[in-house]
Every structure is written in structure tokens, then in C-alpha cells.
Amino acid sequence: MSITSLNEGQSPFARLKVTTTTIHDKKQRHEPITCLTAYEYATARLVDEAGIDMILVGDTLAQVVLGYDSTLPVTLEEMLHHTRAVRRAVKTAMVIGDMPFGTYQGDAKEGVANAVRFVKEAGAEAVKMEGGDKRVDLIRRILDAEVPVMGHIGLTPQSLHKMGGYKVQGKDLSGIERLMKDAVALDRAGVFAIVLEGVPREVAAMITREVSAPTIGIGAGPECDGQVLVFHDIVNLSFAAPAKFVRRYGDAAALIRRAVEQFKADVESGGYPSDAESYHLPKETRADLEAILKRKEMKMHR
Ligand code: KIV
């Protein structure tokens, strides 16, 4: 690392900002790429400080934060609002905004304008969209507008109704051919990375070898260039039975439940707040106040 590559005021030991170049170089060096979702300031800050490469403000926001039962209802305004909060928290990781259902599947001009809003209004450094071959024209236009694009193929949750449910993709020969065609099309279009979701390990490995863009797997096995998971899944905050590929690294639900129950018990028993947790009057004001109260009491007893 040269001193000239540091940002102004940055310690030589600080981590360098992650960019599309960092992600590309990591694939070249066979260094695993890390990605997690985040949707607001506190968790985004923790994820960034832990050194994760990319933070995806995923449309899973719809489910894990807003309580919908699929990703379909989340709006562009909601995605932008949450991306802004993440942006304010993150110093090093690359922040990617997920284009929600209905904001890029129609008119290409509108798709480009919506992608640009993630960068201009919310501080994202790239956008992600679902779909392969059929998105190539749009992806080229978005890249022409200087916005990096992350592709997403395999089990694409925005195609829930078309797929007939959340189903692993690429399990037969025609499915494998379709996935490979989509991955190559995205790669040629110039995406900086491709999310492979719900794909057999063997197929993800073949795609990873074939394309120059880094593959980021979720339920796609260990041969991908990187891995992404939903933050709420890894800390047990998603109130759903975990998918096969989810590994839980903590139990935030238990931690929060315990804390809230303890607070309730303390308030109800009078154990909270204590004197040490209270503000006090300055000595002189207290003496003056006591004198006034005493005079008032004496007057009442006359
Ligand atoms: O929206 C999301 O969180 C995603 C990841 C699961 C890749 O698309």
C-alpha cells in the first residue's frame, strides 16, 4: 500500500475503501469476497467495522424489516430511504442498492433513471438487479450512465410467481444451460459481480470458472468467489425457519428478548431507575428548595 493511495487524514493502518476494482482483484487473487445485507445505520456500521467487503441494501428489507411475506411490495422510495441510512454508517465497504420489483423490468429509460437515483440520492456505489440475458440491454445503458451493476441469477425472488415458488434453479440439463447462458450474458455486458442464488454447487462452480466477473453465492456452494447472506438470518432475527444454506452466528433474538424482559421486570419492581441513574439538583439549589418547602410547611401548620 503506498502512502499516496491513502485518503486525506487516514491512518496508514486504516482499511482501504472497497471498490469494484477491489472486488475484481480479489477474484484474480482467489481471495474470498464477503458480503452481507444491512438496512439501517446501527447494523450497517457494525458490518462495516467488521471488515465485510460489500454491503447490500437488499430488497429482503421487505421481509426482515418491513414484515411483508415476499420482496415484491417494497418501493423504490423505501429502498432509497434505507440505503441513505446505510450510507451514513459505512466508511469502507462498497454499498450496493437493490433495485426493487417493478422499477427496472419495464421501460429502459425509467430503469436507468431509477438506478441513477440510488447513486445520486442515496449514495450507493452500485445497483443490483435480478435476471440474466433479458437484462443485458438495460445493464449496458446503466453502465453508460456510470453506475456499476451487480447481476443476480438462479433463484430470483422477484420471479416468485413465475417460478411457482422459491425453487433451486439449474437442476436439469436445460436449466444448467439457461443459467450458464445468463451468466455469460451478464459477464459480457460488464457486471462487476454476479449473485448466484439457490443453485446446485456443481453448477455454481462451473459458472465461477467460466465468467470473469466474481460470483457471489447464496445457497450456491463453496466454489463461488464470495458469499452473501441476509444479516437477520445469521443473527436469528428473521422469524422464519432458516433455509438449508443459512448458518447462524449469533442469537440476537434471545439477547434482545432477555434485555427487554429484564427492563420490564426492573420498572415493574421499582428497581429501575436507581439513584445513580437519576439527575440531581446542584447542592445550592437543593438547599434553597428545601428551605422554601420548610417555610411552606411551617406556614401550613400555623
Ligand atoms: O435482497 C437480498 O437480500 C438479496 C440477497 C439475498 C442476495 O438479494
XYZ file of C-alpha atoms and ligand atoms in Angstrom:
310
model
C 0.000 0.000 0.000
C 1.531 3.314 -0.997
C 1.088 6.409 1.144
C -0.295 8.215 -1.922
C -3.227 5.806 -2.077
C -4.466 6.871 1.365
C -7.423 9.203 1.744
C -6.585 12.531 3.397
C -6.392 12.245 7.199
C -6.412 8.449 7.044
C -4.070 6.388 9.196
C -1.697 4.153 7.207
C -3.261 1.230 9.095
C -6.851 2.061 8.098
C -8.543 -0.254 5.628
C -8.740 0.962 2.048
C -12.108 1.764 0.534
C -13.576 -1.232 -1.272
C -14.426 -0.543 -4.919
C -15.353 -2.611 -7.973
C -11.600 -2.882 -8.634
C -11.027 -4.411 -5.191
C -13.733 -6.986 -5.897
C -12.297 -7.796 -9.330
C -8.761 -8.100 -7.926
C -9.917 -10.430 -5.169
C -11.190 -12.902 -7.769
C -7.855 -12.727 -9.585
C -6.015 -13.480 -6.337
C -8.520 -16.202 -5.310
C -9.314 -14.291 -2.122
C -12.869 -14.963 -0.876
C -15.201 -11.958 -1.133
C -17.564 -11.228 1.771
C -20.971 -9.610 1.508
C -23.847 -9.156 3.962
C -27.094 -7.279 3.768
C -27.810 -4.298 6.026
C -30.751 -1.937 6.050
C -30.087 0.767 8.649
C -27.366 2.694 10.485
C -26.505 0.537 13.523
C -26.123 -2.831 11.851
C -24.513 -1.350 8.737
C -21.929 0.277 10.967
C -21.159 -2.998 12.745
C -20.940 -4.914 9.471
C -18.599 -2.298 8.008
C -16.408 -2.170 11.114
C -16.082 -5.981 10.971
C -14.392 -5.590 7.577
C -17.034 -7.058 5.246
C -16.246 -6.152 1.606
C -19.718 -5.329 0.313
C -22.966 -4.295 1.991
C -26.105 -4.992 0.020
C -29.188 -2.987 0.921
C -31.234 -5.913 -0.297
C -34.915 -5.903 -1.142
C -35.183 -8.598 1.566
C -35.738 -5.391 3.538
C -39.384 -6.013 2.607
C -39.438 -9.193 4.684
C -36.931 -8.844 7.502
C -37.507 -5.157 8.310
C -40.952 -4.255 6.956
C -42.727 -7.553 7.683
C -44.057 -8.358 4.190
C -44.191 -12.012 3.163
C -42.193 -11.511 -0.056
C -39.846 -8.915 -1.557
C -42.447 -7.759 -4.088
C -44.159 -4.883 -2.214
C -41.095 -2.816 -1.215
C -40.997 0.536 -3.041
C -38.157 2.498 -4.582
C -38.669 5.295 -2.023
C -38.360 2.780 0.847
C -35.203 1.287 -0.673
C -33.674 4.760 -1.110
C -34.581 5.746 2.453
C -32.797 2.693 3.897
C -29.838 2.986 1.521
C -29.274 6.546 2.813
C -29.155 5.286 6.407
C -26.631 2.587 5.451
C -24.559 5.120 3.503
C -24.257 7.326 6.605
C -22.857 4.360 8.554
C -20.388 2.886 6.101
C -16.835 4.092 5.543
C -15.035 1.199 3.859
C -17.372 -1.410 2.397
C -18.916 -0.995 -1.014
C -22.619 -0.093 -0.682
C -24.960 -1.675 -3.226
C -28.629 -0.733 -3.618
C -31.036 -3.450 -4.725
C -33.499 -2.355 -7.400
C -36.966 -3.379 -6.211
C -39.581 -5.222 -8.239
C -41.252 -3.063 -10.881
C -38.547 -0.404 -11.104
C -36.487 -1.887 -13.965
C -38.499 -4.655 -15.637
C -40.390 -2.226 -17.906
C -39.190 0.883 -19.684
C -35.367 1.009 -20.015
C -35.246 4.812 -19.649
C -37.090 4.540 -16.362
C -34.773 1.688 -15.261
C -31.694 3.852 -15.875
C -33.269 6.825 -14.071
C -34.125 4.612 -11.080
C -30.594 3.162 -10.946
C -29.123 6.675 -11.030
C -31.336 7.681 -8.064
C -29.597 5.048 -5.900
C -26.260 6.764 -6.546
C -27.339 10.395 -6.680
C -29.912 10.460 -3.880
C -28.835 7.620 -1.606
C -25.053 7.340 -2.001
C -24.964 3.774 -3.334
C -21.898 2.812 -5.326
C -23.641 0.196 -7.460
C -27.050 -1.343 -8.026
C -28.139 -4.963 -8.147
C -30.887 -6.352 -10.349
C -32.348 -9.794 -10.919
C -32.310 -11.536 -14.307
C -29.781 -12.651 -16.920
C -29.835 -12.455 -20.705
C -33.015 -10.349 -20.820
C -31.390 -7.568 -18.735
C -28.353 -7.102 -20.972
C -29.639 -4.057 -22.854
C -30.662 -2.307 -19.629
C -27.375 -3.169 -17.914
C -25.395 -1.636 -20.802
C -27.437 1.560 -20.542
C -26.956 1.751 -16.772
C -23.221 1.215 -17.185
C -23.249 4.008 -19.795
C -24.758 6.186 -17.069
C -21.637 5.335 -14.960
C -23.414 3.115 -12.442
C -21.795 -0.292 -11.758
C -24.216 -3.215 -11.845
C -24.291 -6.480 -9.911
C -26.277 -9.258 -11.607
C -28.424 -11.835 -9.791
C -29.476 -15.158 -11.334
C -30.691 -18.568 -10.206
C -33.454 -18.378 -7.639
C -34.557 -14.797 -8.177
C -37.173 -13.962 -5.513
C -38.806 -11.218 -7.598
C -39.821 -14.008 -10.074
C -41.620 -15.862 -7.264
C -44.909 -16.218 -9.154
C -43.295 -17.078 -12.489
C -41.065 -19.717 -10.851
C -44.079 -21.133 -8.980
C -42.363 -20.757 -5.594
C -38.855 -20.412 -4.214
C -37.138 -23.277 -6.049
C -33.498 -24.202 -6.567
C -32.694 -23.483 -10.227
C -30.435 -25.336 -12.687
C -31.218 -28.875 -11.543
C -31.580 -30.365 -15.032
C -29.557 -30.003 -18.213
C -31.773 -27.351 -19.796
C -31.770 -25.391 -16.522
C -27.972 -25.568 -16.360
C -27.724 -24.363 -19.969
C -30.058 -21.445 -19.232
C -28.080 -20.418 -16.150
C -24.761 -20.632 -17.981
C -26.171 -18.547 -20.849
C -27.446 -15.936 -18.381
C -24.132 -15.803 -16.500
C -22.110 -15.381 -19.702
C -24.512 -12.705 -20.969
C -24.170 -10.734 -17.697
C -20.396 -11.139 -17.772
C -20.173 -9.864 -21.355
C -22.485 -6.967 -20.520
C -19.918 -5.855 -17.925
C -21.460 -6.504 -14.497
C -18.858 -6.241 -11.720
C -20.212 -9.317 -9.881
C -22.961 -11.915 -10.191
C -25.064 -13.195 -7.292
C -25.844 -16.905 -7.740
C -28.785 -17.796 -5.536
C -30.254 -21.268 -4.984
C -28.070 -23.084 -7.498
C -26.512 -26.578 -7.198
C -22.909 -26.396 -6.060
C -21.618 -28.105 -9.209
C -23.354 -25.583 -11.486
C -22.128 -22.575 -9.450
C -18.586 -23.967 -9.675
C -18.837 -24.268 -13.479
C -20.162 -20.711 -13.810
C -17.469 -19.374 -11.473
C -14.770 -20.934 -13.670
C -16.394 -19.669 -16.868
C -17.003 -15.986 -16.120
C -14.524 -13.243 -15.329
C -16.945 -11.411 -13.007
C -16.728 -12.634 -9.394
C -19.626 -14.888 -8.398
C -21.204 -14.249 -5.001
C -23.114 -17.273 -3.792
C -26.126 -17.619 -1.547
C -27.156 -21.246 -1.385
C -24.727 -21.951 -4.230
C -21.925 -23.846 -2.509
C -18.342 -23.049 -1.580
C -16.741 -22.741 -5.029
C -18.170 -19.248 -5.649
C -15.730 -16.338 -5.450
C -17.601 -14.940 -2.468
C -20.606 -15.461 -0.215
C -23.551 -13.295 0.774
C -26.129 -13.886 3.492
C -29.007 -11.887 4.909
C -27.844 -10.204 8.125
C -31.058 -11.032 10.002
C -30.634 -14.729 9.151
C -27.139 -15.017 10.622
C -28.162 -13.415 13.925
C -31.586 -15.104 14.263
C -33.751 -12.035 13.698
C -35.743 -13.190 10.697
C -38.583 -15.067 12.462
C -38.529 -17.790 9.816
C -37.217 -21.320 9.586
C -33.732 -20.903 8.139
C -33.007 -22.159 4.620
C -30.542 -25.054 4.278
C -27.646 -22.725 3.443
C -28.087 -20.330 6.382
C -25.573 -20.578 9.190
C -26.452 -18.799 12.432
C -23.531 -16.994 14.020
C -25.436 -15.437 16.896
C -28.787 -15.206 18.618
C -29.787 -11.551 18.686
C -33.426 -12.550 19.267
C -32.515 -14.203 22.585
C -30.273 -11.280 23.569
C -32.965 -8.669 22.826
C -35.735 -10.721 24.443
C -33.694 -11.074 27.648
C -32.850 -7.367 27.745
C -36.458 -6.254 27.166
C -37.880 -8.706 29.729
C -35.319 -7.553 32.295
C -36.181 -3.872 31.668
C -39.896 -4.639 32.140
C -39.229 -6.545 35.359
C -36.990 -3.763 36.736
C -39.537 -0.998 36.016
C -42.392 -3.026 37.480
C -40.415 -3.855 40.633
C -39.167 -0.274 41.116
C -35.598 -1.433 40.532
C -35.131 0.950 37.612
C -34.028 3.716 37.611
C -31.723 3.773 40.639
C -30.434 6.945 42.327
C -27.197 6.603 40.375
C -29.201 6.584 37.135
C -31.014 9.846 38.091
C -30.030 13.503 37.620
C -29.644 15.593 40.779
C -30.061 19.253 41.644
C -26.907 21.273 42.363
C -26.195 21.482 46.117
C -27.143 25.177 46.478
C -30.435 24.836 44.546
C -31.292 21.841 46.668
C -30.635 23.777 49.903
C -32.733 26.739 48.619
C -35.552 24.419 47.620
C -35.515 22.621 50.968
C -35.684 25.986 52.794
C -38.717 27.075 50.709
C -40.503 23.783 51.310
C -39.795 24.006 55.045
C -41.203 27.582 55.254
C -44.303 26.469 53.330
C -44.812 23.567 55.734
C -44.399 25.821 58.800
C -46.966 28.270 57.385
C -49.440 25.440 56.883
C -49.094 24.323 60.487
C -49.615 27.819 61.964
O -32.289 -8.853 -1.252
C -31.377 -9.556 -0.831
O -31.096 -9.617 0.365
C -30.633 -10.338 -1.815
C -29.608 -11.280 -1.294
C -30.262 -12.427 -0.669
C -28.632 -11.669 -2.334
O -30.867 -10.224 -2.961
